[in-house]
JSON list of C-alpha atoms in Angstrom, two decimals:
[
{"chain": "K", "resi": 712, "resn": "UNK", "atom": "CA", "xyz": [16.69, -15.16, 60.24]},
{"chain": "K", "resi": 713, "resn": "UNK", "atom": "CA", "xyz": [14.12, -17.32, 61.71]},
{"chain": "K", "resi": 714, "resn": "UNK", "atom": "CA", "xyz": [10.73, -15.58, 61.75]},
{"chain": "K", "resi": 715, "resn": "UNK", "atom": "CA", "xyz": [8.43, -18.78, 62.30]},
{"chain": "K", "resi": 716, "resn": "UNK", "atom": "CA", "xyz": [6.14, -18.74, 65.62]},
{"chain": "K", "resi": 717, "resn": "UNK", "atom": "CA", "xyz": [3.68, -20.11, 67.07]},
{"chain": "K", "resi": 718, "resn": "UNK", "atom": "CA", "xyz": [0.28, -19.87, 68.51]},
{"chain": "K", "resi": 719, "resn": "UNK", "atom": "CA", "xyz": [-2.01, -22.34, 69.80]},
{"chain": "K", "resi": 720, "resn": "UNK", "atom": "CA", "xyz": [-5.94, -21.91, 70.41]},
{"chain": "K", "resi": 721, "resn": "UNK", "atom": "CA", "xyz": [-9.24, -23.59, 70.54]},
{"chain": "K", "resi": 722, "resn": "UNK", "atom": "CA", "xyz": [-12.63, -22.78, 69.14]},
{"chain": "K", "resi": 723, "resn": "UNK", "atom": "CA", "xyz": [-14.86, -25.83, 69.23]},
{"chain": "K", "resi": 724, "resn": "UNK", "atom": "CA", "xyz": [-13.80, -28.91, 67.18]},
{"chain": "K", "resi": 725, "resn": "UNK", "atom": "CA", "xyz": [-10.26, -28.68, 65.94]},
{"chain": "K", "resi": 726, "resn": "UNK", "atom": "CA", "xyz": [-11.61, -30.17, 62.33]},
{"chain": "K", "resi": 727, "resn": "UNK", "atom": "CA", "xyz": [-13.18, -26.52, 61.92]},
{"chain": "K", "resi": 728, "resn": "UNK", "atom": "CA", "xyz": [-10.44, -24.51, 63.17]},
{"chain": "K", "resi": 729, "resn": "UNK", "atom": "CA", "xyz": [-7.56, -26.32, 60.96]},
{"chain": "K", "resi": 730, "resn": "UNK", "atom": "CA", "xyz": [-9.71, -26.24, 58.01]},
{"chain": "K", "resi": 731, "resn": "UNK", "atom": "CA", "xyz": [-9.60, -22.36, 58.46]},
{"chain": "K", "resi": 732, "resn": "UNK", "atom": "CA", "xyz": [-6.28, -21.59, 59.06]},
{"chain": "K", "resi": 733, "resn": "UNK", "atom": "CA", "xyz": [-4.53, -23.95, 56.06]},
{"chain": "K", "resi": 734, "resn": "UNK", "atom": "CA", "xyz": [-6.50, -21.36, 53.71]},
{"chain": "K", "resi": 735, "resn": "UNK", "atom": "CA", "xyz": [-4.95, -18.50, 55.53]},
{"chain": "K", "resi": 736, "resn": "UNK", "atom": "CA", "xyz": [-1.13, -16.36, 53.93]},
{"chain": "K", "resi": 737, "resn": "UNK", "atom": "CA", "xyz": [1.47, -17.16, 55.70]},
{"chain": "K", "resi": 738, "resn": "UNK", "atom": "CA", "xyz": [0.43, -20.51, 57.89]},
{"chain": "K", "resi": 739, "resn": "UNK", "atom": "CA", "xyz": [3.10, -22.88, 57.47]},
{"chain": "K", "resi": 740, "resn": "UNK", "atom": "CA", "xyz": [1.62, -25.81, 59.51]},
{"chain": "K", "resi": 741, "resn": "UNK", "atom": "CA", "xyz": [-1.23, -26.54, 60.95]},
{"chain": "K", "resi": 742, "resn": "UNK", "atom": "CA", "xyz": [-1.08, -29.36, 63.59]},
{"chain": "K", "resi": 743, "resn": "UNK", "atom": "CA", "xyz": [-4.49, -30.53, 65.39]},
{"chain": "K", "resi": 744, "resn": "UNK", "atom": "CA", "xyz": [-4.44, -31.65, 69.11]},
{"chain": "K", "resi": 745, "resn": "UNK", "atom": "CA", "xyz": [-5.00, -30.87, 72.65]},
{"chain": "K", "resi": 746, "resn": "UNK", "atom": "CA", "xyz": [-3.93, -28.98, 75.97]},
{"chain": "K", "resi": 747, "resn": "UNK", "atom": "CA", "xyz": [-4.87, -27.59, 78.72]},
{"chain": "K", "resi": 748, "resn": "UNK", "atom": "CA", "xyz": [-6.19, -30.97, 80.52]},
{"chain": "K", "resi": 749, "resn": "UNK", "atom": "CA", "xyz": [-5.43, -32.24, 84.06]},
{"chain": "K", "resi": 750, "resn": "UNK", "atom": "CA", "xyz": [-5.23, -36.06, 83.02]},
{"chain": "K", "resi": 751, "resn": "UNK", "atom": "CA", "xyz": [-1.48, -37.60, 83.07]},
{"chain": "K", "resi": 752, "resn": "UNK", "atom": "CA", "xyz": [-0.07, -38.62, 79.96]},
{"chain": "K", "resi": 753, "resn": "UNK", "atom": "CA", "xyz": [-1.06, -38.16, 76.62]},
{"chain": "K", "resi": 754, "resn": "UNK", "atom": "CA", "xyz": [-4.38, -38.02, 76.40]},
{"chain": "K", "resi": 755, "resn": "UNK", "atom": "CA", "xyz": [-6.78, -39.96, 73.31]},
{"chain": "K", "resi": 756, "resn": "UNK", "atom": "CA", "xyz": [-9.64, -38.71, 71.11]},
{"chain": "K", "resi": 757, "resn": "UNK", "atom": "CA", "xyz": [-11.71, -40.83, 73.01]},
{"chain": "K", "resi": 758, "resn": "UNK", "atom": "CA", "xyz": [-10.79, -39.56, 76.51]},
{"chain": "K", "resi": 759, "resn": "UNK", "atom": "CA", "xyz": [-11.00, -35.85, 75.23]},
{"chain": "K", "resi": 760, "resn": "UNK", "atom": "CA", "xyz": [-14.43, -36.39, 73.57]},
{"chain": "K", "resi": 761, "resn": "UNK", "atom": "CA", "xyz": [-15.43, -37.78, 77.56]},
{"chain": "K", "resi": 762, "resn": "UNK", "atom": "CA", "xyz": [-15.11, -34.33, 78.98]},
{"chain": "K", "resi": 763, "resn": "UNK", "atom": "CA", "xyz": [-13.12, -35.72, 81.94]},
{"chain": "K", "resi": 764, "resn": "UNK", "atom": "CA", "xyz": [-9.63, -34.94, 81.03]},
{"chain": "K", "resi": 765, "resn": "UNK", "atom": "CA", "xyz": [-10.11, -31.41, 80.80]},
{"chain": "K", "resi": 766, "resn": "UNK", "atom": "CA", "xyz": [-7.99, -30.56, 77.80]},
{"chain": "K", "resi": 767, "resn": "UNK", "atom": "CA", "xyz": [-10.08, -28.71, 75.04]},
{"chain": "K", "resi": 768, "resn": "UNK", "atom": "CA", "xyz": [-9.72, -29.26, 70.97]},
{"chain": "K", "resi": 769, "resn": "UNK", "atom": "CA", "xyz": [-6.40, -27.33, 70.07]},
{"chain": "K", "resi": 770, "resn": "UNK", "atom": "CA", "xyz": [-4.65, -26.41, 66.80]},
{"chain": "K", "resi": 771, "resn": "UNK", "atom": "CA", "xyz": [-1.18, -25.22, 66.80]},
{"chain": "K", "resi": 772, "resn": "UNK", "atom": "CA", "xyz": [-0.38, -23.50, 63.98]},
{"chain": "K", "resi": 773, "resn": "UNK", "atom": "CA", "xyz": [3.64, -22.53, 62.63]},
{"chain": "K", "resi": 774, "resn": "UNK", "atom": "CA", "xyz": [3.24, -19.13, 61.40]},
{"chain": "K", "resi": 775, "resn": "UNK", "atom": "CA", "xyz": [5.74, -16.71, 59.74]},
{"chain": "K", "resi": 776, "resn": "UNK", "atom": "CA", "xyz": [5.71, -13.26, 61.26]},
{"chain": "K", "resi": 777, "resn": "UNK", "atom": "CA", "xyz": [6.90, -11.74, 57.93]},
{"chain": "K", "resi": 778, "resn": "UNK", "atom": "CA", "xyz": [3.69, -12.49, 56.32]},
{"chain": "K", "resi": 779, "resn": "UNK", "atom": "CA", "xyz": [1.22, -12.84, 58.68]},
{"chain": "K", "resi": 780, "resn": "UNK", "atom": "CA", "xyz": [0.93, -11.29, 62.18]},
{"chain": "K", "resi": 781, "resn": "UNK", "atom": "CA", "xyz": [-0.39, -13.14, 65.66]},
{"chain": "K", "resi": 782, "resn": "UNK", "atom": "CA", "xyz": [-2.68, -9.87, 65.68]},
{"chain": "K", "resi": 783, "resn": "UNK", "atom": "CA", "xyz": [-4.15, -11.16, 62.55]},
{"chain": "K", "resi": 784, "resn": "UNK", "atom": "CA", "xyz": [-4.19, -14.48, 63.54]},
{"chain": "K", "resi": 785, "resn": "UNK", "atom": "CA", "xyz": [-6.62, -14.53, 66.41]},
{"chain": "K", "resi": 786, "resn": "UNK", "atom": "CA", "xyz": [-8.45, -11.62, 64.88]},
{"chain": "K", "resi": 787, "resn": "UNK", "atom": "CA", "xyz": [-9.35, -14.48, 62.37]},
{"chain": "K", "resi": 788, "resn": "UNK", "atom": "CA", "xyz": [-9.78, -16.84, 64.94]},
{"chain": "K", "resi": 789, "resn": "UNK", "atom": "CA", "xyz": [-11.95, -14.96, 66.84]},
{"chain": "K", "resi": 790, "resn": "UNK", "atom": "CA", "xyz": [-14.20, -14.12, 63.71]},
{"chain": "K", "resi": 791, "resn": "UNK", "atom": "CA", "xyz": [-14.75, -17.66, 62.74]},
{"chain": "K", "resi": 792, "resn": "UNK", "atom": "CA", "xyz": [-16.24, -19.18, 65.42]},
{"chain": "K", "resi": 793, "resn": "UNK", "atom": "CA", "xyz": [-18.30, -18.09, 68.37]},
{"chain": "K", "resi": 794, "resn": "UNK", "atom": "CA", "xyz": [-16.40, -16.71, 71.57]},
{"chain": "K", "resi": 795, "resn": "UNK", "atom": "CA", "xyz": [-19.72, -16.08, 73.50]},
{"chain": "K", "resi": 796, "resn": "UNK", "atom": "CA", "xyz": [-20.50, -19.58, 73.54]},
{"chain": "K", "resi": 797, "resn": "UNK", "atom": "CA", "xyz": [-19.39, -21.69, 76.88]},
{"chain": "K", "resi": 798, "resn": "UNK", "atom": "CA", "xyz": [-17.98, -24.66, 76.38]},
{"chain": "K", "resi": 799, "resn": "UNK", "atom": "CA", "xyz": [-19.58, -25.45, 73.04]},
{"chain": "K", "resi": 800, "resn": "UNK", "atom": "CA", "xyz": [-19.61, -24.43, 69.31]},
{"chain": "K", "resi": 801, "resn": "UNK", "atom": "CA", "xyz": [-22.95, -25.16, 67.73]},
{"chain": "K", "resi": 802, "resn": "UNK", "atom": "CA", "xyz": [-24.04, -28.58, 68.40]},
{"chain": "K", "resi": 803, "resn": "UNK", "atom": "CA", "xyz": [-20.42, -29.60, 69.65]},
{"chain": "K", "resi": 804, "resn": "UNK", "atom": "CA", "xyz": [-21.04, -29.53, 73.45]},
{"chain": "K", "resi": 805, "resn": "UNK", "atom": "CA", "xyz": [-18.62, -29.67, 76.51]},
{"chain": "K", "resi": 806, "resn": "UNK", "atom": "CA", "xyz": [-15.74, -28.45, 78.03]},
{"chain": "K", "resi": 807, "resn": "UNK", "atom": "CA", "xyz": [-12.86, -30.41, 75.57]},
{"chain": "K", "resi": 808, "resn": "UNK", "atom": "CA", "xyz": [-14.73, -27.41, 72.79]},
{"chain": "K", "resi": 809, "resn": "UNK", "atom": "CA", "xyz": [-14.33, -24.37, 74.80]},
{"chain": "K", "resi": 810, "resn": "UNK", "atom": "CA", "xyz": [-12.76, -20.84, 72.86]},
{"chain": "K", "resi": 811, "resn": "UNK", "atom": "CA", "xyz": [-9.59, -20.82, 74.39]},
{"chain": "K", "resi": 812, "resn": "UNK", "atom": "CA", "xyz": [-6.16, -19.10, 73.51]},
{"chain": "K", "resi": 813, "resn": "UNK", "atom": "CA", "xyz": [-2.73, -20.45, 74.91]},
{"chain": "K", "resi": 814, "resn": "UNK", "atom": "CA", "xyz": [0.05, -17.86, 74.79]},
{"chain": "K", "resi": 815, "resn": "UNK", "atom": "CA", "xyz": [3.58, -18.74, 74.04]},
{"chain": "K", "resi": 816, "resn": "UNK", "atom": "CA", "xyz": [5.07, -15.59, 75.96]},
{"chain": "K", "resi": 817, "resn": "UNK", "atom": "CA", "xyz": [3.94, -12.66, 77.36]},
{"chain": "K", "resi": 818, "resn": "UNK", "atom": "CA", "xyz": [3.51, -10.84, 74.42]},
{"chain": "K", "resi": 819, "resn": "UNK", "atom": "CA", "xyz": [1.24, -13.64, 72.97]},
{"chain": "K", "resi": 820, "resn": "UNK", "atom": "CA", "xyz": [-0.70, -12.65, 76.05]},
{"chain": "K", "resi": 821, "resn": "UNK", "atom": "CA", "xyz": [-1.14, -8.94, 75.94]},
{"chain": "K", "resi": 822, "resn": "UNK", "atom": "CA", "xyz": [-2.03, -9.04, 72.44]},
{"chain": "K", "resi": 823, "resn": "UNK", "atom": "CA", "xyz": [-4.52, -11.50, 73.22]},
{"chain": "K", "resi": 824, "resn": "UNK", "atom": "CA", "xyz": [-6.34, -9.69, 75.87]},
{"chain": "K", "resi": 825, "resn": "UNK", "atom": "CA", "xyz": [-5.98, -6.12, 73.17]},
{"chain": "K", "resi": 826, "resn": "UNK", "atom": "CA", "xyz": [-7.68, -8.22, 70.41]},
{"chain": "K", "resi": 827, "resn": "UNK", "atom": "CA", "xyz": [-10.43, -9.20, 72.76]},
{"chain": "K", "resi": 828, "resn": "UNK", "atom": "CA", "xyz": [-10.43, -5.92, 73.88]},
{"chain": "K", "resi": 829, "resn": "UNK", "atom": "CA", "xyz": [-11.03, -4.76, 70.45]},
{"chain": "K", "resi": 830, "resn": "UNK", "atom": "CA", "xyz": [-13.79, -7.36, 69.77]},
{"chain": "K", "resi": 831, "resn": "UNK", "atom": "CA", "xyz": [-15.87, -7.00, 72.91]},
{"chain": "K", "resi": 832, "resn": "UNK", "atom": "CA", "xyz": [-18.31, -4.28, 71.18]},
{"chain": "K", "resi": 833, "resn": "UNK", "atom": "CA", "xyz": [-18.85, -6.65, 67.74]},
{"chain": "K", "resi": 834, "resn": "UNK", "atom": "CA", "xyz": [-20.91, -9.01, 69.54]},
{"chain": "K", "resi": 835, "resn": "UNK", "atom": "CA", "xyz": [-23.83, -8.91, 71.81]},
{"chain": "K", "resi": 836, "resn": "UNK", "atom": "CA", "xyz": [-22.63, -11.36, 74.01]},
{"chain": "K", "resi": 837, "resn": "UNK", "atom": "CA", "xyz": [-20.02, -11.57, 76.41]},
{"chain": "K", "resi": 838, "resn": "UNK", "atom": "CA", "xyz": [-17.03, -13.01, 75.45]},
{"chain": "K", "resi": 839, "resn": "UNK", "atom": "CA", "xyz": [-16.03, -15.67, 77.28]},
{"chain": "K", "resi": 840, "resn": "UNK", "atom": "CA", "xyz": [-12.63, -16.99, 75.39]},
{"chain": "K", "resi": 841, "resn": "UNK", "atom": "CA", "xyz": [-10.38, -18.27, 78.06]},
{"chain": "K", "resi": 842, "resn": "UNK", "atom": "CA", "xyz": [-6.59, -16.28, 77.99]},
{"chain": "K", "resi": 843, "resn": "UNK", "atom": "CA", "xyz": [-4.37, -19.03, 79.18]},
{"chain": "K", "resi": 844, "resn": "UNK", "atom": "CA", "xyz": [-0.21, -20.04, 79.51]},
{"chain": "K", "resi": 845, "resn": "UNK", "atom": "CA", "xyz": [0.33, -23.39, 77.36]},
{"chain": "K", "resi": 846, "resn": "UNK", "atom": "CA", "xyz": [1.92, -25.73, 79.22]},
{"chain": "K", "resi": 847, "resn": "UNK", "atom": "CA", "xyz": [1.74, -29.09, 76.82]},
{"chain": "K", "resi": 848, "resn": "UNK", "atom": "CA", "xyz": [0.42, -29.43, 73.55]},
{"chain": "K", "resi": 849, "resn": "UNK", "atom": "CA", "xyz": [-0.32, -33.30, 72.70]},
{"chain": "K", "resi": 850, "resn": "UNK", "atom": "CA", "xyz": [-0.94, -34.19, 68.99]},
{"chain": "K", "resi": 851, "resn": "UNK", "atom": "CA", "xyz": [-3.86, -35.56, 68.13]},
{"chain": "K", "resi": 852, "resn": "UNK", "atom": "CA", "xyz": [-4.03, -39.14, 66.52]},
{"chain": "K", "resi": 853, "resn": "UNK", "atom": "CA", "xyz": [-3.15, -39.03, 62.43]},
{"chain": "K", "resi": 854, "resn": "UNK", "atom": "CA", "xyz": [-6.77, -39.42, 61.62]},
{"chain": "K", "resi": 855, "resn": "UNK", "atom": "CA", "xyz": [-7.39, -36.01, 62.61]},
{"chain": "K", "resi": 856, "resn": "UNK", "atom": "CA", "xyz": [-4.90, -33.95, 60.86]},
{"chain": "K", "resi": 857, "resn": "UNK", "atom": "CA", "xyz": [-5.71, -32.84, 57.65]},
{"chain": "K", "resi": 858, "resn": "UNK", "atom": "CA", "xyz": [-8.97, -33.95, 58.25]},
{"chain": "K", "resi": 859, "resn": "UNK", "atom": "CA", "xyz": [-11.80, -31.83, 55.85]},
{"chain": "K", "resi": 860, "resn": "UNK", "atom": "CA", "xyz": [-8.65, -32.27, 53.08]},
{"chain": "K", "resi": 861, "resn": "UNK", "atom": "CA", "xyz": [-9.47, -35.79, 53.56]},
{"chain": "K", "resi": 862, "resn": "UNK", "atom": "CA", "xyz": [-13.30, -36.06, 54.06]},
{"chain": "K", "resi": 863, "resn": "UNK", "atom": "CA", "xyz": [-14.69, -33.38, 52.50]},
{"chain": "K", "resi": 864, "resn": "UNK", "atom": "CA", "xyz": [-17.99, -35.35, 51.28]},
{"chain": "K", "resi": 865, "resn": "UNK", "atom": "CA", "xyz": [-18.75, -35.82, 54.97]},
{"chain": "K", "resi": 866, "resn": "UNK", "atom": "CA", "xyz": [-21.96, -34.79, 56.34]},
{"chain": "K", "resi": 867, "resn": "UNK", "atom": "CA", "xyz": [-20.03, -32.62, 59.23]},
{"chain": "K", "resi": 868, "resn": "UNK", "atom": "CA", "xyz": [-17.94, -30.92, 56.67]},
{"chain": "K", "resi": 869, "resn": "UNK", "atom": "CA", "xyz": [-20.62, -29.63, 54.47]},
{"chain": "K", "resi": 870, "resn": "UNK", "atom": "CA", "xyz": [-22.88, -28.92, 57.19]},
{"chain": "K", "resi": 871, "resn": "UNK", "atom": "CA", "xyz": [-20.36, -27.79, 59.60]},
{"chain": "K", "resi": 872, "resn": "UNK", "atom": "CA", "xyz": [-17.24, -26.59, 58.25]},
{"chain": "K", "resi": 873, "resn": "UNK", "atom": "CA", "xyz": [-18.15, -24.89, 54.98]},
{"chain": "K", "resi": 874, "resn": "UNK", "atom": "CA", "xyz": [-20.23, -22.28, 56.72]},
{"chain": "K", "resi": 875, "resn": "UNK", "atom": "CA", "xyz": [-16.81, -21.55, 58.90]},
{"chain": "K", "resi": 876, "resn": "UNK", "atom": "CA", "xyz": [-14.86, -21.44, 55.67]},
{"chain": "K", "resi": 877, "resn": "UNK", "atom": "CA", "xyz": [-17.19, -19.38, 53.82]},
{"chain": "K", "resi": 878, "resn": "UNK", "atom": "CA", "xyz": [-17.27, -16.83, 56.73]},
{"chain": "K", "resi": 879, "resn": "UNK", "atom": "CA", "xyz": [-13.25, -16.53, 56.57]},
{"chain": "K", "resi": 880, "resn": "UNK", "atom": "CA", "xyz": [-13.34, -15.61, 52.50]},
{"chain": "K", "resi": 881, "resn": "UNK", "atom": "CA", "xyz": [-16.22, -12.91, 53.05]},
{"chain": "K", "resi": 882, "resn": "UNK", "atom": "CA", "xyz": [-14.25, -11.59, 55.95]},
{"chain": "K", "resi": 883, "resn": "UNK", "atom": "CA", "xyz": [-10.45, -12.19, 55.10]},
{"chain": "K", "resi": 884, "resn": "UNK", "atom": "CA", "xyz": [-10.45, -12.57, 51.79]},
{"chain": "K", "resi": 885, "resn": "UNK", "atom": "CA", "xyz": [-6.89, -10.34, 51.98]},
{"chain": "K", "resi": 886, "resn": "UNK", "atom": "CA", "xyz": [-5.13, -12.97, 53.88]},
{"chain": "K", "resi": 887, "resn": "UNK", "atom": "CA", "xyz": [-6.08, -15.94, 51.82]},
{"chain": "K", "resi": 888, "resn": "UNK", "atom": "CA", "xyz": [-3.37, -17.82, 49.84]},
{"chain": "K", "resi": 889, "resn": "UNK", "atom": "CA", "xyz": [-3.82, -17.06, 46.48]}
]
């Protein structure tokens, strides 16, 4: 039986979120990229980072239900960056980094909306993560995937990322991999 899904969401640059999820049970693949634009065709880095396509920073990730559930999954998400900031994470400003989860079904959706739900009284904000249908995820050029595996001397991954990473092993230590 096939229990591999998928989810797809945005919470500022999609170097932060992968990092994240690869250290999480149960997430088979994590695949960096965009959606959610209004530009035709596939869309580049460069065109994204404009602000005028209107796609935002994306990860999809392959998940197996089995292990890990898509309750858990955007309760992580949702924990490890900010979803009270508009269009920005930290210093990372503009539409293309807004908090934003695509649902795969209806389900996806309703769970969505229960986990915000849930959250609202945690922060002191508003939340202002955007509930949306995907319609296309592009992948994002091969320099971004795997990218704090592959620079993680850079000046935006210690500065940037490890803060995000050590917030997910205070708070989720129990769905690391091991």
């Amino acid at each position: 039986m096939n229990n591999l899904q998928q989810a797809t969401f945005g919470g500022g640059c999609f170097w932060c979120t992968e990092a994240v999820f690869l250290e999480v049970k149960g997430i088979k693949k994590v695949i960096s990229g965009y959606s959610g634009g209004n530009a035709p065709g596939k869309p580049t880095y460069r065109e994204i980072c404009s602000g005028l396509t209107g796609h935002a920073e994306v990860i999809q990730v392959t998940y197996d239900e089995n292990i890990i559930s898509y309750e858990s999954i955007l309760i992580i998400f949702m924990t490890t960056h900010d979803p009270t900031q508009l269009n920005r994470q930290g210093a990372d400003v503009g539409t293309q980094y807004r908090s934003v989860i695509y649902y795969h079904n209806e389900q996806q959706e309703e769970i969505a909306q229960t986990v915000i739900n849930a959250l609202t009284p945690v922060y002191n904000e508003k939340i202002v993560t955007e509930i949306s249908p995907l319609s296309i995820f592009y992948e994002a050029e091969k320099e971004h995937q795997a990218y704090y595996k592959n620079n993680q001397n850079s000046g935006y991954c210690s500065f940037v990322i490890n803060p995000k990473l050590q917030k997910l092993r205070t708070m989720h230590a129990d769905k690391l991999i091991d």
